[in-house]
Amino acid sequence: MTLKQLRYFIEVVRHNLNISRAAQTLCTSQAAISKQIHLLEEELSVQLFIRHGKRILRVTRAGQDVLETAERMLRDTENIRAITADHTDHSRGNLAIAGTPTQIYYALPHVIQQFSASYPQVQISLSQGSPHQCADRVVTGEADLCIATEVIEEYPTLVMLPCHQWSRCIVTPRRHPLTRCKPLTLEDIARYPIITYEFTLALRSPTRVAFDRKNLKPTVVLTASDPRVIKTYVTLGLGIGLVSSTAVDARQDRNLAILDAGHLFEPGITAIGLVRDSYIRQYAYDFIRLFAPQLTREAITKVKTRL
Amino acid sequence: MTLKQLRYFIEVVRHNLNISRAAQTLCTSQAAISKQIHLLEEELSVQLFIRHGKRILRVTRAGQDVLETAERMLRDTENIRAITADHTDHSRGNLAIAGTPTQIYYALPHVIQQFSASYPQVQISLSQGSPHQCADRVVTGEADLCIATEVIEEYPTLVMLPCHQWSRCIVTPRRHPLTRCKPLTLEDIARYPIITYEFTLALRSPTRVAFDRKNLKPTVVLTASDPRVIKTYVTLGLGIGLVSSTAVDARQDRNLAILDAGHLFEPGITAIGLVRDSYIRQYAYDFIRLFAPQLTREAITKVKTRL
DNA sequence: CACCGTTACGGTATCCGTAAGGATT
DNA sequence: AATCCTTACGGATACCGTAACGGTG
């Protein structure tokens, strides 16, 4: 059993059981991968794949179980690299962050500015996506951490650290009838077409629950994951926006009216996601502390080692 | 980075930084190990060892951190082997149990008899030692599980599953004056020289606490980890024995008087120890259930994944 | 002097890439 | 017909064991 064999196995599974494609990303030949996997299967005397002739159809049960452990081993090789990199040079390295657009555009710029000042040698890479896409990137190792606008619990290897609460608000064109509703109620809101995030009105989401409780069925005319998109279409008069308060700013959004809706919906929670087994470099701890001061190194280790 | 390199590194550390001895257990040459470790250090661009000329003095801090992760990786290779073995043949394999003499001689025989009847193809190996030695064997991977007479919390990778409570008793030669003390008190016991386990009267142990509370300072004339040894010397009149009730049997120990002391000391707890990350084979789960029926597969996984 | 780690060297085994073969969609 | 996995083969590479070298206690 070699790391290479496990690596190949994992990459084939990740490429939908296509050895040829896996070979491309691994910079080797199909034959090499095929051979190594056969050797692995021989050594373990287990079929990892169910084959039909010369096609790989799916992963066996044994293969599934092996896969989980192999993935941890691969993560551990990355951990070892991170450990040694940390020991040779604290201040140099990469930090890949996956975040939702709200975080990337509104919460992070200030944090990253500060961080970059103290760690000019650390290359930061940002990628944006839905909360689940972000979580995915962390689990697969493409990102070191994710910052999402909700707590994701589907992944056993992912640890979510709650950071901040955030409330929701309604944005409308200026002089919109809603601006005269004081206090603002759910009934008022439900009267107008809504533009909001993809998952805001998903089943059992806090907002959906709030409307359901009053038997209101608001219409959603448009969804987007980027609050700037939402605000643009609100300006065009397509509907009213239901977004996070972090995504609005009275000065920047002068062409919009901002109506606080914190009293109408349960607050949301921003959380940082990490892979449980992953080694966190010193500067990553520092980054997290800039984002959420209560998350000290000790606090994080505690959450990571317990459940 | 290869598994071989990590394996070599770990084994050198385990052999007190002696490459030559490590080479023996690894069935290879000193030169091979030396080279691979240098290659590893080069790839990671980190010194794993502090050397003085051609002596290896100690492990660097970086080396320590790498070691921990490397050990998990090695454990994971064992896990993969166990996984695949489980899928090819549920009923064949090894089960290495480390236990204290009390468990090995008194609690386990019946369990192992039953187990062996349902899994005749599983080779059981028993090793005995002090609770800490047993825990050590599990942590280093020499044993799959340990059964100890106390809960050991020093090892972060070790998960202890409480199984049974046990009480203590006093064994004396027949017609000993103590047999006439009814009810038996701590003061009575403290009047005679005591023969007991090594750690029974350690600081803050339940027994020590009981004596301390009454300001009694019993004398211990002899300690042993094996209750049969203790009983032998009790028979010879050296003193009275303070042992676990599991270690006495009215029929087998006819030449001794057995006095229950459950009302005088806090009960002890028998626990099974497992390495958190380890894959547990089906028959091992079955073995554990034979020993402690409440420890189902689900119960164990729960404890293993949470803290 | 005994022990030990490092370096050098030659043989072997392994692994890769190319290319051909065979199976499936 | 196109795609894809497997097998075969030759060459390059990596690895190991032996042995000599250089430090250390």
XYZ file of C-alpha atoms (C1' of nucleotides) in Angstrom:
664
model
C 0.000 0.000 0.000
C 1.438 3.339 -1.007
C 0.205 6.883 -0.743
C 0.311 7.076 -4.490
C -2.098 4.184 -4.841
C -4.519 5.740 -2.391
C -4.162 9.092 -4.106
C -4.977 7.536 -7.467
C -7.939 5.684 -6.050
C -9.382 8.833 -4.520
C -8.876 10.870 -7.650
C -10.590 8.270 -9.820
C -13.605 8.319 -7.543
C -13.639 12.110 -7.583
C -13.649 12.060 -11.376
C -16.790 9.967 -11.547
C -14.861 6.706 -11.862
C -13.146 7.919 -15.005
C -9.496 6.907 -14.970
C -8.645 8.931 -18.045
C -9.752 12.218 -16.524
C -8.107 11.409 -13.237
C -4.889 10.813 -15.158
C -5.054 14.324 -16.534
C -5.272 16.052 -13.181
C -2.658 13.701 -11.763
C -0.302 14.361 -14.662
C 0.226 10.714 -15.477
C -1.076 8.077 -17.838
C -4.270 6.073 -17.599
C -2.210 2.918 -17.646
C -0.250 3.947 -14.588
C -3.390 4.555 -12.570
C -5.056 1.395 -13.741
C -2.059 -0.636 -12.779
C -1.600 0.929 -9.352
C -5.227 0.432 -8.466
C -5.060 -3.186 -9.514
C -1.973 -3.607 -7.378
C -3.798 -2.053 -4.446
C -6.768 -4.324 -4.936
C -4.451 -7.281 -5.119
C -2.602 -6.386 -1.938
C -5.820 -5.834 -0.027
C -7.452 -8.757 -1.823
C -10.593 -6.707 -2.234
C -12.351 -5.274 -5.254
C -12.575 -1.522 -4.846
C -14.629 -1.052 -8.005
C -17.491 -2.938 -9.538
C -16.539 -3.404 -13.176
C -18.586 -4.464 -16.146
C -16.142 -5.666 -18.740
C -13.775 -2.743 -19.112
C -16.042 -0.115 -17.607
C -15.945 0.948 -13.993
C -19.519 1.163 -12.811
C -19.329 2.019 -9.139
C -17.443 1.725 -5.898
C -17.905 -1.364 -3.782
C -18.926 -1.158 -0.139
C -15.393 -2.048 0.820
C -14.168 0.666 -1.517
C -16.399 3.202 0.204
C -14.971 2.354 3.596
C -11.420 2.380 2.292
C -12.079 5.697 0.612
C -12.957 7.442 3.860
C -9.781 6.363 5.544
C -7.663 7.031 2.477
C -9.028 10.551 2.332
C -7.993 11.182 5.894
C -4.534 9.909 5.059
C -4.264 12.281 2.142
C -5.426 15.121 4.335
C -2.753 14.089 6.798
C -0.051 14.437 4.181
C -1.270 17.973 3.633
C -1.236 18.467 7.382
C 2.372 17.369 7.567
C 3.289 19.803 4.843
C 1.488 22.570 6.700
C 3.190 21.648 9.968
C 6.640 21.805 8.497
C 5.880 24.939 6.543
C 4.776 26.521 9.797
C 8.045 25.551 11.444
C 10.259 26.839 8.679
C 8.439 30.088 8.084
C 5.436 31.272 10.056
C 4.762 34.169 7.803
C 4.735 32.632 4.351
C 2.140 30.425 2.757
C -1.334 30.268 1.284
C -4.726 30.777 2.772
C -7.663 29.652 0.690
C -10.983 30.982 1.864
C -14.352 29.986 0.492
C -17.159 32.356 1.344
C -20.631 33.410 0.443
C -20.841 36.639 -1.555
C -22.208 38.521 1.449
C -19.103 37.640 3.433
C -16.677 38.196 0.612
C -17.995 41.637 -0.301
C -19.120 43.042 2.996
C -17.600 41.283 6.002
C -14.199 40.223 4.716
C -12.596 43.216 3.002
C -11.747 44.952 6.254
C -10.522 41.720 7.858
C -8.380 40.825 4.898
C -6.919 44.296 4.763
C -5.767 43.985 8.368
C -4.558 40.427 7.881
C -2.623 41.228 4.780
C -0.857 44.046 6.584
C 0.524 41.681 9.231
C 1.150 38.780 6.830
C 2.180 40.337 3.529
C 3.782 37.059 2.449
C 0.649 34.978 2.732
C -1.154 34.522 -0.549
C -4.861 34.718 0.019
C -7.222 33.140 -2.437
C -10.932 33.772 -2.269
C -13.637 31.740 -3.879
C -17.323 32.384 -3.593
C -20.299 30.130 -3.747
C -23.369 28.989 -1.913
C -22.885 27.858 1.690
C -22.868 24.243 0.559
C -20.420 24.835 -2.243
C -18.144 26.542 0.265
C -18.411 23.636 2.669
C -17.631 21.283 -0.198
C -14.467 23.129 -1.046
C -13.262 22.807 2.516
C -14.098 19.128 2.756
C -12.278 18.331 -0.474
C -9.279 20.349 0.640
C -9.585 23.033 -2.019
C -10.089 25.643 0.688
C -8.612 25.892 4.174
C -11.716 27.372 5.689
C -15.123 28.596 4.699
C -17.200 31.433 5.999
C -20.858 30.817 5.572
C -24.017 32.576 6.550
C -25.423 29.487 8.164
C -24.311 26.490 10.137
C -23.860 23.447 7.951
C -24.132 20.107 9.684
C -24.253 17.590 6.889
C -20.540 16.824 6.759
C -19.140 14.704 9.576
C -15.602 16.000 9.012
C -16.631 19.639 8.990
C -16.551 21.626 12.213
C -18.535 24.841 12.232
C -17.545 27.601 14.608
C -20.309 30.142 15.183
C -18.993 33.688 14.837
C -21.636 36.394 14.664
C -25.350 36.832 14.656
C -26.850 38.792 11.848
C -30.322 40.166 11.297
C -32.322 40.658 8.151
C -33.608 43.771 6.521
C -35.831 44.788 3.673
C -34.497 46.989 0.909
C -36.855 48.852 -1.384
C -36.603 51.634 -3.895
C -36.732 55.007 -2.168
C -40.257 56.290 -1.541
C -41.664 52.771 -1.756
C -45.025 52.379 0.045
C -43.393 49.970 2.504
C -41.230 52.751 3.898
C -44.376 54.250 5.422
C -45.302 51.044 7.301
C -44.261 51.654 10.882
C -43.820 49.249 12.454
C -43.030 46.941 9.574
C -44.990 43.672 9.660
C -44.798 40.355 7.865
C -48.174 41.066 6.320
C -46.795 44.259 4.781
C -43.831 42.434 3.325
C -45.825 39.549 1.931
C -47.829 41.966 -0.178
C -44.883 42.657 -2.520
C -42.819 40.389 -4.758
C -39.613 39.430 -3.000
C -36.051 39.190 -4.259
C -33.770 37.272 -1.949
C -31.155 34.534 -1.561
C -31.658 31.094 -3.030
C -32.331 29.379 0.249
C -33.993 32.090 2.264
C -37.420 30.549 1.903
C -36.367 26.916 1.967
C -38.484 24.595 4.096
C -37.855 25.130 7.800
C -35.622 28.128 7.226
C -36.177 30.834 9.855
C -37.795 33.156 7.332
C -40.107 30.517 5.918
C -41.123 29.553 9.420
C -41.950 33.168 10.233
C -44.231 33.508 7.211
C -45.768 30.070 7.695
C -46.693 30.891 11.272
C -48.925 33.693 9.990
C -50.122 31.627 7.040
C -48.548 34.031 4.583
C -47.347 32.889 1.188
C -45.069 35.567 -0.200
C -44.082 35.372 -3.879
C -40.429 35.274 -4.748
C -39.789 36.766 -8.165
C -36.049 36.352 -8.270
C -33.315 34.703 -6.257
C -29.573 35.234 -6.307
C -26.774 34.408 -3.964
C -25.131 37.787 -4.374
C -26.782 40.615 -2.431
C -25.485 43.148 -4.950
C -27.481 41.389 -7.633
C -30.531 41.498 -5.427
C -30.105 45.208 -4.774
C -29.649 45.942 -8.447
C -32.977 44.352 -9.310
C -34.641 46.071 -6.406
C -33.467 49.374 -7.848
C -35.013 48.396 -11.149
C -38.336 48.009 -9.373
C -38.696 44.239 -9.766
C -39.556 43.758 -6.121
C -38.405 44.315 -2.581
C -35.200 42.787 -1.302
C -34.891 40.581 1.756
C -31.206 40.439 2.607
C -28.749 40.312 5.440
C -28.077 43.583 7.244
C -24.379 42.979 6.709
C -24.993 43.442 3.012
C -26.396 46.955 3.220
C -24.817 50.224 4.059
C -26.737 53.488 4.364
C -23.981 55.426 2.658
C -23.280 53.041 -0.184
C -26.891 52.261 -0.893
C -28.281 55.779 -1.103
C -30.670 54.888 -3.896
C -32.401 52.352 -1.650
C -34.525 52.503 1.443
C -33.341 50.148 4.185
C -35.948 48.850 6.603
C -34.795 46.810 9.554
C -36.588 43.471 9.863
C -34.708 42.125 12.858
C -37.914 41.970 14.886
C -39.644 39.787 12.301
C -37.233 36.897 11.750
C -34.933 34.786 13.857
C -31.362 36.039 13.527
C -28.955 34.139 11.283
C -25.534 32.918 12.324
C -22.272 33.390 10.517
C -19.904 30.469 11.023
C -16.414 29.454 10.038
C -16.033 25.909 8.789
C -12.907 23.809 9.226
C -12.066 20.188 8.587
C -11.764 18.486 11.941
C -8.452 16.729 11.354
C -6.768 19.570 9.576
C -3.696 21.296 10.866
C -4.327 25.000 11.188
C -1.376 27.232 10.515
C -0.597 30.032 12.918
C -1.596 32.742 10.485
C -4.895 30.993 9.864
C -5.625 31.176 13.581
C -4.766 34.852 13.448
C -7.058 35.366 10.500
C -9.918 33.707 12.313
C -9.333 35.882 15.362
C -9.495 38.980 13.242
C -12.858 37.829 11.959
C -14.187 36.647 15.314
C -12.089 37.746 18.312
C -13.656 35.212 20.647
C -12.241 32.330 18.558
C -8.822 31.973 20.144
C -6.526 29.141 19.300
C -7.574 27.346 22.493
C -11.268 27.810 21.788
C -10.855 26.361 18.314
C -8.806 23.372 19.415
C -11.396 22.656 22.045
C -14.250 22.585 19.557
C -12.180 20.620 17.066
C -11.169 17.838 19.445
C -14.515 17.481 21.191
C -17.424 17.177 18.865
C 6.633 11.787 1.075
C 5.959 8.084 1.236
C 4.452 5.830 3.820
C 7.751 4.045 4.018
C 9.550 7.211 5.026
C 7.016 7.952 7.725
C 7.141 4.372 8.914
C 10.917 4.539 9.193
C 10.790 7.832 11.023
C 8.304 6.527 13.558
C 10.228 3.346 14.151
C 13.478 5.205 14.730
C 11.795 7.358 17.353
C 10.288 4.281 18.966
C 13.731 2.699 19.170
C 15.149 5.568 21.167
C 16.532 7.309 18.097
C 18.623 4.297 17.214
C 18.546 3.656 13.484
C 20.371 0.364 13.720
C 17.813 -1.205 16.027
C 14.965 0.204 13.993
C 16.526 -1.430 10.939
C 16.335 -4.804 12.648
C 12.638 -4.668 13.398
C 11.970 -3.202 9.959
C 14.000 -5.930 8.267
C 16.159 -3.557 6.286
C 19.556 -1.903 6.496
C 20.580 1.127 8.535
C 21.634 2.814 5.341
C 18.184 2.497 3.816
C 16.543 4.129 6.810
C 19.121 6.870 7.043
C 18.653 7.713 3.430
C 14.873 7.729 3.472
C 14.763 9.963 6.503
C 17.159 12.391 4.882
C 14.991 12.403 1.784
C 11.964 13.117 3.926
C 13.712 15.957 5.690
C 14.776 17.348 2.362
C 11.294 17.214 0.869
C 9.766 18.875 3.915
C 12.787 21.129 4.257
C 12.745 20.575 7.989
C 15.108 18.840 10.363
C 13.251 16.052 12.122
C 16.180 15.164 14.377
C 18.699 17.196 16.281
C 22.047 15.639 15.436
C 25.422 16.074 17.020
C 27.938 14.964 14.459
C 26.755 11.483 13.620
C 24.625 10.912 16.678
C 20.930 11.537 16.786
C 20.231 13.308 20.037
C 16.558 14.105 20.001
C 13.485 14.955 17.948
C 12.904 18.547 16.942
C 9.656 20.320 17.733
C 8.703 20.041 14.104
C 9.548 16.354 14.287
C 7.234 15.933 17.262
C 4.335 17.476 15.396
C 5.049 15.460 12.275
C 5.291 12.333 14.375
C 1.763 12.647 15.704
C 0.274 12.960 12.259
C 2.499 10.255 10.824
C 1.369 7.899 13.549
C -2.230 8.476 12.660
C -1.410 7.754 9.040
C 0.226 4.488 9.978
C -2.773 3.584 12.098
C -4.916 4.365 9.086
C -3.034 1.883 6.950
C -3.823 -0.711 9.594
C -7.421 0.452 9.528
C -7.586 -0.056 5.793
C -6.238 -3.544 6.163
C -8.805 -4.269 8.844
C -11.606 -2.852 6.718
C -10.760 -4.990 3.746
C -10.169 -8.054 5.876
C -13.625 -7.533 7.347
C -15.127 -7.392 3.872
C -13.402 -10.479 2.578
C -13.940 -12.644 5.625
C -15.844 -11.577 8.709
C -14.876 -14.575 10.686
C -11.110 -14.733 10.267
C -8.456 -12.527 11.800
C -6.629 -11.592 14.966
C -7.800 -10.026 18.171
C -5.092 -8.774 20.500
C -6.308 -8.026 23.978
C -4.256 -6.410 26.705
C -5.641 -6.846 30.187
C -4.831 -6.670 33.843
C -4.288 -10.042 35.517
C -7.595 -9.766 37.345
C -9.415 -9.494 34.031
C -7.359 -12.097 32.254
C -7.756 -14.750 34.937
C -11.174 -14.080 36.324
C -13.375 -12.023 34.030
C -12.197 -13.067 30.579
C -12.035 -16.872 30.499
C -15.777 -17.282 30.253
C -16.082 -14.486 27.682
C -13.298 -15.846 25.549
C -14.754 -19.329 25.685
C -18.023 -18.049 24.288
C -16.312 -15.838 21.741
C -14.055 -18.571 20.508
C -17.032 -20.838 19.992
C -18.653 -18.379 17.576
C -15.395 -17.268 15.935
C -13.134 -20.300 15.868
C -11.042 -18.745 13.098
C -10.084 -15.647 15.060
C -6.711 -15.891 16.707
C -6.866 -14.320 20.117
C -3.707 -13.090 21.766
C -3.664 -12.030 25.368
C -1.068 -9.931 27.073
C -1.154 -8.847 30.660
C 0.258 -5.859 32.453
C -0.596 -2.910 34.625
C -3.470 -0.718 33.454
C -1.003 1.759 32.012
C 1.017 -0.877 30.227
C -2.202 -2.170 28.715
C -3.192 1.301 27.576
C 0.267 1.724 26.073
C -0.084 -1.419 24.030
C -3.331 -0.182 22.570
C -1.970 3.248 21.764
C 1.071 1.813 20.002
C -1.117 -0.582 18.070
C 0.251 -3.744 19.637
C -3.186 -4.523 21.007
C -6.631 -3.900 19.546
C -8.234 -3.212 22.869
C -7.426 -3.228 26.540
C -9.505 -4.148 29.514
C -8.418 -2.324 32.610
C -9.659 -2.074 36.149
C -9.717 1.685 36.011
C -10.435 4.495 33.598
C -7.278 5.884 32.075
C -7.477 9.423 30.786
C -3.906 10.354 30.030
C -3.917 9.411 26.359
C -5.759 11.738 24.015
C -6.193 9.012 21.399
C -7.531 6.459 23.856
C -11.261 6.143 24.391
C -12.341 4.350 27.538
C -15.728 2.676 27.646
C -16.946 1.954 31.173
C -18.211 -1.605 31.505
C -18.834 -2.809 35.026
C -18.573 -1.671 38.595
C -16.621 -3.843 40.943
C -16.280 -3.799 44.711
C -13.382 -4.694 46.937
C -12.999 -7.396 49.508
C -10.557 -8.511 52.157
C -9.058 -11.968 52.042
C -7.441 -13.482 55.112
C -6.316 -16.889 56.210
C -9.209 -18.888 57.612
C -9.876 -18.286 61.307
C -8.130 -14.902 61.144
C -9.243 -12.477 63.911
C -10.704 -10.168 61.245
C -13.311 -12.758 60.360
C -14.941 -12.073 63.709
C -15.300 -8.333 63.092
C -18.931 -7.789 62.157
C -19.443 -5.354 60.629
C -16.003 -4.952 59.196
C -14.571 -1.435 59.618
C -11.628 0.461 58.183
C -10.111 0.617 61.641
C -10.146 -3.178 61.843
C -8.425 -3.478 58.488
C -5.788 -0.872 59.233
C -4.592 -2.929 62.186
C -3.074 -5.604 59.940
C -0.362 -5.489 57.284
C -1.920 -5.292 53.848
C -1.096 -7.061 50.603
C -2.690 -5.453 47.567
C -2.264 -4.117 44.027
C 0.514 -1.693 43.187
C -1.717 1.316 42.860
C -4.457 0.571 45.347
C -3.129 3.077 47.853
C -1.852 5.659 45.395
C -2.625 9.265 46.209
C -6.273 10.100 45.599
C -7.181 6.514 44.851
C -10.604 5.581 46.270
C -9.049 3.312 48.903
C -6.460 5.833 49.982
C -9.147 8.459 50.288
C -11.240 6.170 52.486
C -8.368 5.578 54.910
C -7.276 9.191 54.861
C -10.748 10.364 55.779
C -10.453 8.438 59.044
C -6.809 9.405 59.492
C -5.726 5.810 59.233
C -2.315 4.896 57.893
C -2.352 1.205 57.020
C 0.958 -0.529 56.315
C 1.396 -2.270 52.997
C 3.851 -5.140 53.259
C 3.693 -6.349 49.704
C 2.204 -5.295 46.392
C 1.616 -7.262 43.236
C -0.507 -6.769 40.177
C -1.658 -10.360 40.108
C -4.365 -11.227 42.630
C -3.215 -14.848 42.686
C 0.145 -13.700 43.951
C -1.565 -11.649 46.612
C -3.674 -14.566 47.727
C -0.673 -16.850 47.868
C 1.110 -14.576 50.297
C -2.041 -14.130 52.321
C -2.160 -17.892 52.704
C 1.408 -17.807 53.968
C 0.299 -15.402 56.691
C 2.217 -12.343 55.491
C -0.815 -10.121 55.811
C -4.381 -9.598 54.713
C -5.284 -9.115 51.094
C -7.240 -6.199 49.684
C -8.388 -7.235 46.238
C -11.181 -6.939 43.743
C -14.200 -9.160 44.364
C -13.904 -10.372 40.795
C -10.643 -12.025 41.810
C -12.081 -14.273 44.512
C -14.344 -17.244 44.392
C -15.668 -18.990 47.452
C -15.201 -22.418 45.890
C -11.752 -21.912 44.449
C -10.370 -20.099 47.464
C -11.430 -22.500 50.187
C -8.265 -21.948 52.180
C -9.101 -18.252 52.560
C -11.745 -16.234 54.321
C -13.431 -13.692 52.081
C -14.842 -10.575 53.731
C -16.853 -8.163 51.634
C -15.602 -4.582 51.859
C -17.995 -3.018 49.378
C -19.429 -0.764 52.073
C -16.008 0.670 52.950
C -14.623 1.827 49.604
C -15.968 3.500 46.491
C -16.546 0.921 43.784
C -14.007 0.624 40.952
C -14.870 0.638 37.281
C -13.784 -1.821 34.622
C -13.346 -0.181 31.240
C -12.465 -1.181 27.710
C -9.944 1.043 25.955
C -9.865 1.644 22.204
C -7.927 3.976 19.975
C -10.319 6.626 18.744
C -9.446 6.473 15.044
C -9.192 2.730 14.841
C -11.430 0.601 12.699
C -13.145 -2.012 14.816
C -13.798 -5.302 13.133
C -17.180 -6.909 13.427
C -15.935 -9.721 15.637
C -14.293 -7.206 17.941
C -17.650 -5.518 18.420
C -19.105 -8.913 19.193
C -16.369 -9.623 21.690
C -17.019 -6.354 23.463
C -20.736 -7.101 23.640
C -20.020 -10.449 25.214
C -17.993 -8.665 27.873
C -20.408 -5.774 28.362
C -23.812 -6.278 26.717
C -24.731 -2.604 26.913
C -21.859 -1.708 24.561
C -23.548 -2.139 21.211
C -21.912 -1.107 17.987
C -23.958 2.074 17.961
C -23.079 2.941 21.558
C -19.380 2.506 20.821
C -19.404 4.553 17.626
C -21.202 7.290 19.488
C -18.573 7.475 22.204
C -15.774 7.195 19.668
C -16.918 10.037 17.433
C -17.935 12.393 20.206
C -15.333 12.891 22.864
C 37.843 0.215 20.675
C 33.044 -0.387 20.045
C 29.160 1.609 18.264
C 26.740 4.318 15.128
C 25.228 7.246 11.279
C 26.508 8.802 6.628
C 28.086 8.251 1.990
C 29.331 5.619 -2.222
C 28.328 1.974 -5.475
C 26.355 -1.727 -8.111
C 22.428 -4.715 -8.911
C 17.634 -5.316 -8.790
C 12.953 -4.216 -8.797
C 9.582 -0.947 -9.609
C 7.162 2.372 -12.108
C 6.114 5.088 -15.938
C 4.855 6.144 -20.820
C 3.804 4.396 -25.327
C 1.169 1.574 -27.891
C -1.735 -2.150 -28.986
C -5.818 -4.925 -27.648
C -10.553 -5.722 -26.310
C -14.998 -4.294 -24.387
C -18.880 -1.254 -23.818
C -22.144 2.510 -25.057
C -17.520 4.834 -34.211
C -15.971 6.696 -29.991
C -14.653 6.091 -25.513
C -12.402 3.707 -22.099
C -9.942 0.220 -19.400
C -6.492 -3.371 -19.605
C -2.240 -5.603 -20.945
C 2.440 -5.764 -22.930
C 7.002 -3.920 -23.376
C 11.167 -1.129 -23.089
C 13.576 2.414 -20.664
C 14.426 5.295 -16.828
C 14.301 5.774 -12.114
C 14.341 4.696 -7.347
C 15.541 1.629 -3.787
C 18.092 -1.680 -1.335
C 22.170 -4.101 0.556
C 27.112 -4.234 1.021
C 30.913 -1.978 2.308
C 33.898 1.740 3.359
C 34.245 6.155 5.896
C 34.146 9.390 9.691
C 32.475 10.744 14.487
C 31.299 9.836 19.057
C 31.539 7.951 23.741
